[in-house]
Tab-separated table of C-alpha atoms in Angstrom:
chain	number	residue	atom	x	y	z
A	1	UNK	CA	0.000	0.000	0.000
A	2	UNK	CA	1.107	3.138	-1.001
A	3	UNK	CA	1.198	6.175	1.266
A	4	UNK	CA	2.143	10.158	0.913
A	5	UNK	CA	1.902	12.198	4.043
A	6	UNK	CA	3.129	15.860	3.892
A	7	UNK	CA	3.712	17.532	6.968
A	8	UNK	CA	5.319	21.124	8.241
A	9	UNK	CA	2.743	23.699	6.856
A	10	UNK	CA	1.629	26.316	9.057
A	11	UNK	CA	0.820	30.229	9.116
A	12	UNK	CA	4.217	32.587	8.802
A	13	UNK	CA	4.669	36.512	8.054
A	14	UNK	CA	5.986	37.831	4.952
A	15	UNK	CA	9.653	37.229	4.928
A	16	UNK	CA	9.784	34.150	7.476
A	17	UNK	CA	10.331	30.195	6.556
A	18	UNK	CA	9.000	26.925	7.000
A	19	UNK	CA	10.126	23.505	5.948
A	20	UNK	CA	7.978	21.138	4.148
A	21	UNK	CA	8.768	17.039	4.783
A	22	UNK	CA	6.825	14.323	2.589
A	23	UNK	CA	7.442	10.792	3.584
A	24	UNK	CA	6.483	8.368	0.926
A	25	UNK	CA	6.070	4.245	1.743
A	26	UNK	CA	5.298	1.378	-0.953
A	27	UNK	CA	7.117	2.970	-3.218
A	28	UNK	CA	10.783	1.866	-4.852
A	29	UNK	CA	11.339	5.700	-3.141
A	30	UNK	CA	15.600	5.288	-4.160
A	31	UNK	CA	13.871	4.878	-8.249
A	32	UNK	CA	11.822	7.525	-7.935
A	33	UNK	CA	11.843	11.111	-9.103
A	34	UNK	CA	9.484	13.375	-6.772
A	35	UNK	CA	7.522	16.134	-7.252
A	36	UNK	CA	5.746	19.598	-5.093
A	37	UNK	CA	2.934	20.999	-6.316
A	38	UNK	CA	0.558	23.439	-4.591
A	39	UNK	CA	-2.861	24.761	-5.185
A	40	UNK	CA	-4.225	28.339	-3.981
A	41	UNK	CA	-8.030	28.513	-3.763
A	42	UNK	CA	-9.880	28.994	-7.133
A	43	UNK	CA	-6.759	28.118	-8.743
A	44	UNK	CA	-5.497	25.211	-10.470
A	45	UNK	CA	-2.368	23.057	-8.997
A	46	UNK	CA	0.703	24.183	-10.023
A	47	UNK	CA	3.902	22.729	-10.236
A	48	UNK	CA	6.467	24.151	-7.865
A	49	UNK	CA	9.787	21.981	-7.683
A	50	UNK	CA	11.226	18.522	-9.094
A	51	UNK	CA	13.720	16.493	-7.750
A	52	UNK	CA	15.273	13.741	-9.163
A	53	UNK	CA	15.152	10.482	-7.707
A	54	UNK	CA	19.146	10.917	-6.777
A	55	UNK	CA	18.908	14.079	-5.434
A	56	UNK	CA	21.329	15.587	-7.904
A	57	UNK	CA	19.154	17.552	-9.821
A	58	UNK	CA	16.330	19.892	-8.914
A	59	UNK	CA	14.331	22.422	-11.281
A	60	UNK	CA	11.983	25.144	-9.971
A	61	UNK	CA	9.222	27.519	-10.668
A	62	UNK	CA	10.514	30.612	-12.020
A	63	UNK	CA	8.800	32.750	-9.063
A	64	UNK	CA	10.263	30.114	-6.182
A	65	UNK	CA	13.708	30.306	-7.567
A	66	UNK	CA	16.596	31.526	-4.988
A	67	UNK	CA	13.646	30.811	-2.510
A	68	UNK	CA	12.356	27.662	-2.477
A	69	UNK	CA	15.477	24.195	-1.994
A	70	UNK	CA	13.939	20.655	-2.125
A	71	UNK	CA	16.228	17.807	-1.572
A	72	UNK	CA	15.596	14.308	0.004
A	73	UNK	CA	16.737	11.788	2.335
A	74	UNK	CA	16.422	8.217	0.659
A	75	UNK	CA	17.398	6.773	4.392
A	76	UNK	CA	14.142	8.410	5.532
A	77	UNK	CA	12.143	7.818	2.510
A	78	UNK	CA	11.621	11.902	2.275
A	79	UNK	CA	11.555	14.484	0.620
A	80	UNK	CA	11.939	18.327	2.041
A	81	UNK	CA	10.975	21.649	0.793
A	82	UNK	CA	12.382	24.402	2.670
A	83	UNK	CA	10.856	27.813	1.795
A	84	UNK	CA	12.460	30.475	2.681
A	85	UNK	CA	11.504	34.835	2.253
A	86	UNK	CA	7.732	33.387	1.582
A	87	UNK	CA	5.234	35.752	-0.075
A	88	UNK	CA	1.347	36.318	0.197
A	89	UNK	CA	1.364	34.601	-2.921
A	90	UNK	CA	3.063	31.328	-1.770
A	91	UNK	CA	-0.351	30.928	0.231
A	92	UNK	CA	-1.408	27.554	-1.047
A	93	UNK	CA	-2.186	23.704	-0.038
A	94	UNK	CA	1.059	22.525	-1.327
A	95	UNK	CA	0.784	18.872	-2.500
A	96	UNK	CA	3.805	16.179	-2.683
A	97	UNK	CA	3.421	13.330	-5.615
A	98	UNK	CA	5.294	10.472	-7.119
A	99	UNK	CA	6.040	10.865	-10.460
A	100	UNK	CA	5.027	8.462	-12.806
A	101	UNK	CA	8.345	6.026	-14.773
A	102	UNK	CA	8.469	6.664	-18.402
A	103	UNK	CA	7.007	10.240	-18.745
A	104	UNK	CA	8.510	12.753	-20.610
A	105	UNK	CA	6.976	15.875	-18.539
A	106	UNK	CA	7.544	17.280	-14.841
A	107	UNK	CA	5.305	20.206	-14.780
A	108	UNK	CA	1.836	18.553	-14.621
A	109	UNK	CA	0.117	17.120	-12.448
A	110	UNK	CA	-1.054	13.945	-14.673
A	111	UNK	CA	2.761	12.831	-14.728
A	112	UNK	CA	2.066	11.953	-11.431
A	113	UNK	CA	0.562	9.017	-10.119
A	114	UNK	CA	1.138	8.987	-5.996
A	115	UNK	CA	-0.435	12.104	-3.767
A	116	UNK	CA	-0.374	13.070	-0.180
A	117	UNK	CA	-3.488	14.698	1.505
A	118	UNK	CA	-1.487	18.162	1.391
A	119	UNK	CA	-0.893	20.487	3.849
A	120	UNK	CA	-1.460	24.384	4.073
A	121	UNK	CA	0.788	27.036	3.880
A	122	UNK	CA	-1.027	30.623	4.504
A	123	UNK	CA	1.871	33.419	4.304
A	124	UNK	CA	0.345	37.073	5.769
A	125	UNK	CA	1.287	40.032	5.075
């Protein structure tokens, strides 16, 4: 059985941090690239950061970049997104997934095939 649980969201100022975790079990987790998406209401979910299933390589939203880091422990069987200077805008649910083998595309969701539940990020100002 597969399971994604975020974790780590909360309510910040402008300017301040938080660190996202997303554990991920049933899954060859060492074979697999991952994925953070998040979703602001009225809005449809948007792809934020990708990391590969090494670790090596990450690629970012343009308006995250310099801000957002993900990286991953594959003795833990998690990923982390640590957010730093967060924005209003960054107020989402932000959404961890498992991407899909075989796919040529990161940046949608439908590449994806394994989701946690999400967790909330609100950001005032």
């Amino acid at each position: 059985q597969v399971q994604v649980v975020e974790s780590g969201g909360g309510l910040v100022q402008a300017g301040g941090s938080l660190r996202l975790a997303c554990a991920a079990s049933g899954v060859s987790f060492s074979n697999s690239d991952m994925g953070w998406f998040r979703q602001a209401p009225g809005k449809e979910r948007e792809f934020v950061s990708w990391i590969s299933s090494s670790g090596r390589s990450t690629i970012y939203l343009d308006s995250v970049k310099g801000r957002f880091t993900a990286s991953r422990d594959i003795t833990k069987n998690t990923v982390y997104l640590q957010m730093n200077s967060l924005k209003p805008e960054d107020t989402a649910v932000y959404y961890c997934a498992v991407r899909r083998f075989g796919t040529t595309s990161i940046y949608s969701p439908h590449e994806y095939t394994y989701w946690g539940q999400g967790t909330q990020v609100t950001v005032s100002s």
